[in-house]
CSV table of C-alpha atoms and ligand atoms in Angstrom, one decimal:
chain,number,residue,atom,x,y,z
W,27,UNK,CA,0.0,0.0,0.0
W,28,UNK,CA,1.5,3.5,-0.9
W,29,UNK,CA,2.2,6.2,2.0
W,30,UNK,CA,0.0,9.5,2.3
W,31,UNK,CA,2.5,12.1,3.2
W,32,UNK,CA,0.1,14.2,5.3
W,33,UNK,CA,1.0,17.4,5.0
W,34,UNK,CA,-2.0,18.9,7.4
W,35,UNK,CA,-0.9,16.2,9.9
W,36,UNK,CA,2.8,17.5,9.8
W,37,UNK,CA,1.9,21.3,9.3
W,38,UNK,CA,0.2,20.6,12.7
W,39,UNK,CA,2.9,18.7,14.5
W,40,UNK,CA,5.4,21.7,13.3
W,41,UNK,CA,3.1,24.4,14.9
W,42,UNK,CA,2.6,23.0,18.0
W,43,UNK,CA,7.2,23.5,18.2
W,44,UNK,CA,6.5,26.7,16.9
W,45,UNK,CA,3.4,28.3,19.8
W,46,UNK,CA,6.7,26.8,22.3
W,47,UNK,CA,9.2,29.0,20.3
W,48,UNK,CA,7.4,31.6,20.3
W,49,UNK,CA,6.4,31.6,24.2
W,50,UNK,CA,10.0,30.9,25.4
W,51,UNK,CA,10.8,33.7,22.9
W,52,UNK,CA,8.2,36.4,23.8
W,53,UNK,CA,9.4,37.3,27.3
W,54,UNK,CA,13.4,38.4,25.5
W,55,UNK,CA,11.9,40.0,22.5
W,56,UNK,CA,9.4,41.5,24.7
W,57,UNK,CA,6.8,41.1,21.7
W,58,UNK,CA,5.5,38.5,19.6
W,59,UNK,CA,6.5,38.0,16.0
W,60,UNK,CA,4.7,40.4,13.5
W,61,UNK,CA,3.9,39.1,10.3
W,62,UNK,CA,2.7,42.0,7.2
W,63,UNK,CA,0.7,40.6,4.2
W,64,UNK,CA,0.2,42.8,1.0
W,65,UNK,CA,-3.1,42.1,-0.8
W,66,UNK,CA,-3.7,43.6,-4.2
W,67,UNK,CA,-7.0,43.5,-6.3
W,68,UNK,CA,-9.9,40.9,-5.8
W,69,UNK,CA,-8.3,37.6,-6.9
W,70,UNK,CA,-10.9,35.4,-5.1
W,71,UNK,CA,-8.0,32.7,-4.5
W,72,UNK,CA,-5.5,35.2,-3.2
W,73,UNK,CA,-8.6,36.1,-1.0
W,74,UNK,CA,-8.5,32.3,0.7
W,75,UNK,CA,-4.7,32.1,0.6
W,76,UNK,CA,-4.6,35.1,2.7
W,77,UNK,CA,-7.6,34.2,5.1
W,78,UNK,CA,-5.7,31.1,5.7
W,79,UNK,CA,-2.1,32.8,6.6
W,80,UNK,CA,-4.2,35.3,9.1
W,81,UNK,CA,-5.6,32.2,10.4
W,82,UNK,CA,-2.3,29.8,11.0
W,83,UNK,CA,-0.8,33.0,12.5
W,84,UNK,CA,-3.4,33.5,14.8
W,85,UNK,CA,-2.8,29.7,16.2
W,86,UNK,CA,0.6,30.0,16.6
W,87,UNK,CA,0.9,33.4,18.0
W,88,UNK,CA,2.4,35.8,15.3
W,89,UNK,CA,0.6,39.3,14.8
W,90,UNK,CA,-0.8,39.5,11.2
W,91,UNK,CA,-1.7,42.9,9.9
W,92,UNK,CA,-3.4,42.7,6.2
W,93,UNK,CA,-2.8,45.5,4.3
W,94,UNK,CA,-5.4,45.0,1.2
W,95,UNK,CA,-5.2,47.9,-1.6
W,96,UNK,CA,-8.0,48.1,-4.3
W,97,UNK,CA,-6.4,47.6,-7.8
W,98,UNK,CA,-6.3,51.4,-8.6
W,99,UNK,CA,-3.4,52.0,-6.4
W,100,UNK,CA,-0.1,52.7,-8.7
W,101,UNK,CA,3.4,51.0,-8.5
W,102,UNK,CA,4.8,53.4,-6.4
W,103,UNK,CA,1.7,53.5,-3.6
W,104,UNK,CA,3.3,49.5,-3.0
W,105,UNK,CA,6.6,50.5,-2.5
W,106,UNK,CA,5.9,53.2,-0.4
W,107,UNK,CA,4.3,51.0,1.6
W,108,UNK,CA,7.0,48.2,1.6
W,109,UNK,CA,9.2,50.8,2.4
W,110,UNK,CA,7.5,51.9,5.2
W,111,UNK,CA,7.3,48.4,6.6
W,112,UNK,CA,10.7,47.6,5.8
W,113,UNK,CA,11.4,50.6,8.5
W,114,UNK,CA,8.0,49.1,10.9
W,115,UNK,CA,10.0,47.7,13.9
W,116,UNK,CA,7.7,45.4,14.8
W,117,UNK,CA,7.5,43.9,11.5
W,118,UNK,CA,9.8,40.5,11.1
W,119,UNK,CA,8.1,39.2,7.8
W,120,UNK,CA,6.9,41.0,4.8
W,121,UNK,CA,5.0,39.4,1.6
W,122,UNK,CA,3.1,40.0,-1.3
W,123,UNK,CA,0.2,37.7,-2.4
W,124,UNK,CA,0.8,36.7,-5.9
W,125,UNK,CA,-0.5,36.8,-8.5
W,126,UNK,CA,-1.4,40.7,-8.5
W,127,UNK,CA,-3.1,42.8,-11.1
W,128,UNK,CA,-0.3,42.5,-14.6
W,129,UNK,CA,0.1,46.4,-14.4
W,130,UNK,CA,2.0,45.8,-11.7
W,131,UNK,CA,6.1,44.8,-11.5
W,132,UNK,CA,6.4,42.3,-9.2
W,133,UNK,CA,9.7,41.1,-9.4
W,134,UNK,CA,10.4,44.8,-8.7
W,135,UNK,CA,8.5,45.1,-5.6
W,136,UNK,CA,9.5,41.8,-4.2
W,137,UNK,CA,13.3,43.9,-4.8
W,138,UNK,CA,12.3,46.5,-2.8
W,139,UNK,CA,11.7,44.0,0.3
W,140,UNK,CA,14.1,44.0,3.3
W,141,UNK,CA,15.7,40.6,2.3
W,142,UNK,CA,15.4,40.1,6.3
W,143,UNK,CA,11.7,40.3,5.8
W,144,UNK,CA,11.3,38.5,2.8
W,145,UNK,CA,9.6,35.4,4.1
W,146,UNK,CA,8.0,34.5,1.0
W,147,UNK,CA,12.2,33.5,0.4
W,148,UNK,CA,11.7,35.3,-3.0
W,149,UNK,CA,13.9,38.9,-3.0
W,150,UNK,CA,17.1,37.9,-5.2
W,151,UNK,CA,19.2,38.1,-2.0
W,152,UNK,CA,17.9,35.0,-0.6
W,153,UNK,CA,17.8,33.4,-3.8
W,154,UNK,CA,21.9,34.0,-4.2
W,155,UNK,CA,22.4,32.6,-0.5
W,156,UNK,CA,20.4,29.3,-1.9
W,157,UNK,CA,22.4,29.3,-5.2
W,158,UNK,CA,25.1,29.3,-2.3
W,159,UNK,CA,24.1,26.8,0.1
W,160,UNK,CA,24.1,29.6,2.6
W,161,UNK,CA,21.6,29.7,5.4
W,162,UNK,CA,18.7,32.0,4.7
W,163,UNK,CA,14.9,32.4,4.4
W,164,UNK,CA,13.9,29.9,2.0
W,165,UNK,CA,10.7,30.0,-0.4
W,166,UNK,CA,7.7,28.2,1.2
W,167,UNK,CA,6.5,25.6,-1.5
W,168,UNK,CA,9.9,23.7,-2.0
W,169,UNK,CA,10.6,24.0,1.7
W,170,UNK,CA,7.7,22.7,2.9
W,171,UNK,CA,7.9,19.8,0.2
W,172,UNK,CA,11.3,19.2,1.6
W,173,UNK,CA,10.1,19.2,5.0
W,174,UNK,CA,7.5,16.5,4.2
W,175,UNK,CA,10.0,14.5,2.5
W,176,UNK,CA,12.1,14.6,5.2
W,177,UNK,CA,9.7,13.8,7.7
W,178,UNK,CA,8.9,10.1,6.2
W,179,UNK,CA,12.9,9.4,5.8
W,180,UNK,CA,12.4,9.9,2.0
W,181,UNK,CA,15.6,9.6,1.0
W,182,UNK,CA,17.1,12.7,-0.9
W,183,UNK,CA,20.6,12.0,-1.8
W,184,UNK,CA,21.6,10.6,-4.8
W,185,UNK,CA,17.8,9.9,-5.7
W,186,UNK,CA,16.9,10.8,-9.5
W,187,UNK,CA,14.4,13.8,-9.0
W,188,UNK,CA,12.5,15.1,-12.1
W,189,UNK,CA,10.8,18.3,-11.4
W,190,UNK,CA,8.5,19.4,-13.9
W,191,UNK,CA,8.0,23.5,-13.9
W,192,UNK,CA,10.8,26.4,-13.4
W,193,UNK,CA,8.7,28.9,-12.5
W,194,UNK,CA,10.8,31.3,-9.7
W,195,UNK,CA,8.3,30.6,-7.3
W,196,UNK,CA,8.3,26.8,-7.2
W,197,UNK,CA,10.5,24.7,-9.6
W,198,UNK,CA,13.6,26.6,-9.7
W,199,UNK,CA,14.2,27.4,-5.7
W,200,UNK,CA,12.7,23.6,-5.4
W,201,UNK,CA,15.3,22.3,-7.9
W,202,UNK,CA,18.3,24.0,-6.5
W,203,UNK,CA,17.2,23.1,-2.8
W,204,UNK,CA,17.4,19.4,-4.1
W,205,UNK,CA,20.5,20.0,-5.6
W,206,UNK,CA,21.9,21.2,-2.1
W,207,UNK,CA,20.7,17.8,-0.8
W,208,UNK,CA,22.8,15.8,-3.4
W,209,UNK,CA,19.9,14.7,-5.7
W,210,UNK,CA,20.6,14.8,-9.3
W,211,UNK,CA,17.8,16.6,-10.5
W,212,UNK,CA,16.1,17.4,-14.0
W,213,UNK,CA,14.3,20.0,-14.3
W,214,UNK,CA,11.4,19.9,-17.2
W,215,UNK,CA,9.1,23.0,-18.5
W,216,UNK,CA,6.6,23.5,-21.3
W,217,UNK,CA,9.1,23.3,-23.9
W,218,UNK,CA,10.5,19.8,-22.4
W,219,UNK,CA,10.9,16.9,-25.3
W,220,UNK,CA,9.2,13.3,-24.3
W,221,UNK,CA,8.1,14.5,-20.7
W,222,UNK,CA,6.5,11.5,-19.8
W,223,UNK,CA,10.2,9.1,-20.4
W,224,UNK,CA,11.8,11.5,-18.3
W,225,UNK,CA,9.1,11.3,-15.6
W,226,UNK,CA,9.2,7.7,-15.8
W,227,UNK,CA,13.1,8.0,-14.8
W,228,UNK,CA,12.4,9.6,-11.7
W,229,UNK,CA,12.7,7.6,-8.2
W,230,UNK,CA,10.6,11.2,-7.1
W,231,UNK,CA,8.7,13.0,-9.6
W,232,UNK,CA,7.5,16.3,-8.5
W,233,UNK,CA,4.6,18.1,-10.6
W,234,UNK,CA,4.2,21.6,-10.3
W,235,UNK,CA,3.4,22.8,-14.1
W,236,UNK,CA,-0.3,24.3,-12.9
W,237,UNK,CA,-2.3,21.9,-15.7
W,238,UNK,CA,-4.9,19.8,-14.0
W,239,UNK,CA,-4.2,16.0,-14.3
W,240,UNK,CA,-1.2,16.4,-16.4
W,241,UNK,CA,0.4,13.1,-14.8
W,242,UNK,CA,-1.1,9.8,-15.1
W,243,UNK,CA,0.4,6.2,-14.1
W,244,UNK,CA,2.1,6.5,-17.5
W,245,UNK,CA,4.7,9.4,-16.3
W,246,UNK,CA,5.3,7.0,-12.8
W,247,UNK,CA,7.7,4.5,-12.4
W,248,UNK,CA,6.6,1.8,-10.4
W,249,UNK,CA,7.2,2.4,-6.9
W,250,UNK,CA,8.6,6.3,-7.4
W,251,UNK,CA,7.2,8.7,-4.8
W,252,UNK,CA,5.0,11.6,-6.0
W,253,UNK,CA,4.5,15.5,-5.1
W,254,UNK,CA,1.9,17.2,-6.3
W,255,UNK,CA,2.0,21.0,-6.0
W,256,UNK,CA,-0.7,21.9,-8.4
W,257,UNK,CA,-4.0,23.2,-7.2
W,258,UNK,CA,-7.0,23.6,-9.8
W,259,UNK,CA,-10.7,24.3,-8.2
W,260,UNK,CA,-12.8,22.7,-11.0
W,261,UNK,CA,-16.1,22.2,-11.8
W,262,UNK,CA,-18.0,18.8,-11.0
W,263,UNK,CA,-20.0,16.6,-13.7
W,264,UNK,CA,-23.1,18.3,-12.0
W,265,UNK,CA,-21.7,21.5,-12.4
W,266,UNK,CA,-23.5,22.9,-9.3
W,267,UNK,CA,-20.4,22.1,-7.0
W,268,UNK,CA,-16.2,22.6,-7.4
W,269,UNK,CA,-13.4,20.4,-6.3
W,270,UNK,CA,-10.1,20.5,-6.0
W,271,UNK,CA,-7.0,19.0,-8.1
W,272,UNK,CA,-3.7,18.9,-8.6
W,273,UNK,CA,-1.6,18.0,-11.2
W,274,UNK,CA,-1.7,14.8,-11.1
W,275,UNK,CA,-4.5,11.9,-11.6
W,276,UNK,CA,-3.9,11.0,-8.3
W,277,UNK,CA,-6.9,7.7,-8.4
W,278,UNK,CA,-5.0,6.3,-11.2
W,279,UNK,CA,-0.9,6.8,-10.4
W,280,UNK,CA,-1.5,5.5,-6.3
W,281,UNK,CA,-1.9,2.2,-6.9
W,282,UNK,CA,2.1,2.3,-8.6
W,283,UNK,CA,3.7,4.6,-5.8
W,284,UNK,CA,5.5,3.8,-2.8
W,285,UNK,CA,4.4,7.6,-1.9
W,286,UNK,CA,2.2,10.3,-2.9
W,287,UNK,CA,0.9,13.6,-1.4
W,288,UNK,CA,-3.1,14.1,-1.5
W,289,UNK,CA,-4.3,17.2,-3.0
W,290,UNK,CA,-5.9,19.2,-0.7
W,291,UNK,CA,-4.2,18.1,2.4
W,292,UNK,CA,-0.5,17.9,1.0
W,293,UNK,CA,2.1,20.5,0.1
W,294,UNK,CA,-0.7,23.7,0.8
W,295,UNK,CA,-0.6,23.2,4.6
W,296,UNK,CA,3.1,22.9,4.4
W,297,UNK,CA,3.6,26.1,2.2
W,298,UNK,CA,1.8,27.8,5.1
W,299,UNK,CA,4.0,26.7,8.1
W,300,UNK,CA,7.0,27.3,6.3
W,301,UNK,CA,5.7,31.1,6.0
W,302,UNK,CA,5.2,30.8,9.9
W,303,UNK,CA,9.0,29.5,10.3
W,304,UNK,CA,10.1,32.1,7.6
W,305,UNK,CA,8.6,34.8,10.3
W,306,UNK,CA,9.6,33.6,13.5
W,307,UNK,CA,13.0,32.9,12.3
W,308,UNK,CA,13.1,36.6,11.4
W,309,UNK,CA,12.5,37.6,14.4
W,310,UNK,CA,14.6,35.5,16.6
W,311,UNK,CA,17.3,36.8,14.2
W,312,UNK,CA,16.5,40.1,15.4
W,313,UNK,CA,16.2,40.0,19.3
W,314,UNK,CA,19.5,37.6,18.7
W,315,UNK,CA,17.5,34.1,20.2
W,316,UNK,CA,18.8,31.1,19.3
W,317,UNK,CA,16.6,29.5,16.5
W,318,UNK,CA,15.7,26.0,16.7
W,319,UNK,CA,14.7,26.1,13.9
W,320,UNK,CA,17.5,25.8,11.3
W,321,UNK,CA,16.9,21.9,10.3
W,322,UNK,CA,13.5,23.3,8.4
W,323,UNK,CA,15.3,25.6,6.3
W,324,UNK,CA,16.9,23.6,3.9
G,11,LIG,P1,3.8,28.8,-13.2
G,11,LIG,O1,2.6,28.9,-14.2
G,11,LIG,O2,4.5,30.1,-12.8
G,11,LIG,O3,4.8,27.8,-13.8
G,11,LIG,C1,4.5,26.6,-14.3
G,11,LIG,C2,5.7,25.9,-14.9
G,11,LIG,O4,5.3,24.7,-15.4
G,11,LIG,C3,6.4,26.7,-16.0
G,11,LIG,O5,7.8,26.6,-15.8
G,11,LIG,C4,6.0,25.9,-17.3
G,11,LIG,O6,7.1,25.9,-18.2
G,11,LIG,C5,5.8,24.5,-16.8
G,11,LIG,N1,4.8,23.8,-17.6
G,11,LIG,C6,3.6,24.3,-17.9
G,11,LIG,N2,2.9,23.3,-18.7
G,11,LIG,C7,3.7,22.3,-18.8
G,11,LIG,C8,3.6,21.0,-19.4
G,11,LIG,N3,2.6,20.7,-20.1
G,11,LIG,N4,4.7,20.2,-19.3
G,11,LIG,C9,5.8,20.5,-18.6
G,11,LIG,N5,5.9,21.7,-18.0
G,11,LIG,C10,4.9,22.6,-18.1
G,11,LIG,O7,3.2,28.1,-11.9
G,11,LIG,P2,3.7,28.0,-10.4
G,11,LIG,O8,3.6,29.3,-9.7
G,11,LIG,O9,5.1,27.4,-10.4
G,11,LIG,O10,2.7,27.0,-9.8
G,11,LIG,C11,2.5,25.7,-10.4
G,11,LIG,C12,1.3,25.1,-9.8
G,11,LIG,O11,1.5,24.9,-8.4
G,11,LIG,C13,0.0,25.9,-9.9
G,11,LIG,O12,-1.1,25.0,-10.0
G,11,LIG,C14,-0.1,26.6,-8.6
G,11,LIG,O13,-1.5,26.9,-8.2
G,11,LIG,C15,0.4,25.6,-7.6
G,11,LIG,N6,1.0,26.1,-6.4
G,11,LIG,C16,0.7,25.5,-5.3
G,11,LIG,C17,1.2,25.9,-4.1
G,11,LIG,C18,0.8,25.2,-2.9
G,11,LIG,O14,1.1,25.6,-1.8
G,11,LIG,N7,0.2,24.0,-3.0
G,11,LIG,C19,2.1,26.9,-4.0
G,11,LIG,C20,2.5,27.5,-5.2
G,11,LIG,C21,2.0,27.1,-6.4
């Protein structure tokens, strides 16, 4: 029988070490950790992403402030503003909720972060300490996929990894976290010749590409384990209700997998912890606290 990698199990287990941090913490720093999320537009999505940071904060103890601005604020309103919490003492953790409206730059605003802030792991500062191997903030996605890797004694090094997407967000951090691990990795995209022999290399084949049921038991070798980081809402056959996806036809590949994550349940949960490490590792940086929590920053 394959193995679920839970990430809502895990995502729990990590916050209940994290409410300890913070409360052995809080009495040095003298406040808790403060957490800042830019919201642009109306994005429904974006809407729930963001409900669900505010909400994982809350349980853990880190003060989230929202900052949502209608889509007919300019480029320069957002930076003032992430300049002005770049400055906000009590603000360890900065991020913007992507995607925003296209008029935007974002690649220039996620610049303009303090690269001590940047929890999302995105600013190119933290991205040169992970070409590196240098210890930083790392981006959420790949880190929490690590992390549930990890936490089954999946092993990492020396494994053939095919990743399919490069997007800066996901498959290139994720790739180059890998490499850091000593997997040899391969790293597919839209343009990528015979995807599915590749995939069927792989001893862990991880799908973030953002096309609903892209991977079937024809991309898997038999006993690989599988990551899905792709998150489609779809409609039902009924059409009267929606459910979720990911990229992978999960009821058909199972059956061949030694492992698989579930889609909802898998790496989401674990994208929003590693934002909550992301912050309180900020601020234990700040106040100068030892962080024990170095071994989930990979
Ligand atoms: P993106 O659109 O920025 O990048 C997709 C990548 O996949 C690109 O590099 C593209 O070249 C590649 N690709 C597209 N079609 C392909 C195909 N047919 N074959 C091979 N490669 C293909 O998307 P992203 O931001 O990297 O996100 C990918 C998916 O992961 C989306 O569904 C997104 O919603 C989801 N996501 C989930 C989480 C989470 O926490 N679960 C976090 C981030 C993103």
């Amino acid at each position: 029988m394959s193995l679920k990698l839970d990430g809502k199990a895990l995502s729990l287990e990590i916050e209940e070490k994290l409410k300890d941090d913070i409360s052995l913490n809080e009495k040095i720093a003298k406040r808790s950790p403060g957490l800042a999320v830019i919201r642009i537009g109306e994005d429904p999505a974006s809407g729930v992403y963001v409900n669900n940071k505010e909400k994982a904060c809350a349980r853990v103890g880190i003060k989230s402030i929202i900052y949502h601005l209608k889509d007919s604020v300019g480029q320069k309103d957002v930076e003032q503003l992430i300049n002005k919490l770049n400055f906000d003492d009590d603000i360890d953790g900065m991020l913007l909720q992507l995607p925003i409206p296209e008029k935007f730059d974002d690649q220039k605003l996620i610049s303009n972060i303090n690269p001590d802030k940047d929890v999302d792991g995105l600013n190119e500062k933290n991205i040169g300490k992970l070409v590196k191997n240098e210890p930083a903030m790392r981006s959420c996605t790949p880190a929490g996929i690590i992390n549930l890797l990890k936490s089954q004694n999946i092993a990492i090094e020396g494994k053939n990894i095919v990743v399919i997407g490069r997007s800066l967000l996901v498959g290139k951090p994720l790739s180059l976290m890998l490499l850091n691990l000593n997997a040899t990795i391969t790293v597919t995209h839209s343009k990528t010749i015979n995807l599915r022999k590749i995939c069927k290399e792989a001893d862990i084949l991880i799908a973030a590409a953002g096309k609903p049921n892209l991977i079937d038991s024809s991309f898997v070798k038999e006993g690989a384990v599988i990551v899905d980081v792709g998150i489609h809402r779809l409609k039902s056959s009924d059409k009267s209700k929606t459910r979720l996806c990911g990229d992978v036809l999960l009821e058909d590949v199972i059956p061949k997998v030694l492992a698989y994550t579930p889609v909802p349940g898998g790496v989401g949960p674990m994208t929003v912890t590693m934002l909550l490490v992301n912050t309180i590792f900020s601020w234990q940086k700040k106040f100068g606290l030892s962080s024990t929590l170095n071994d989930l920053l990979p």
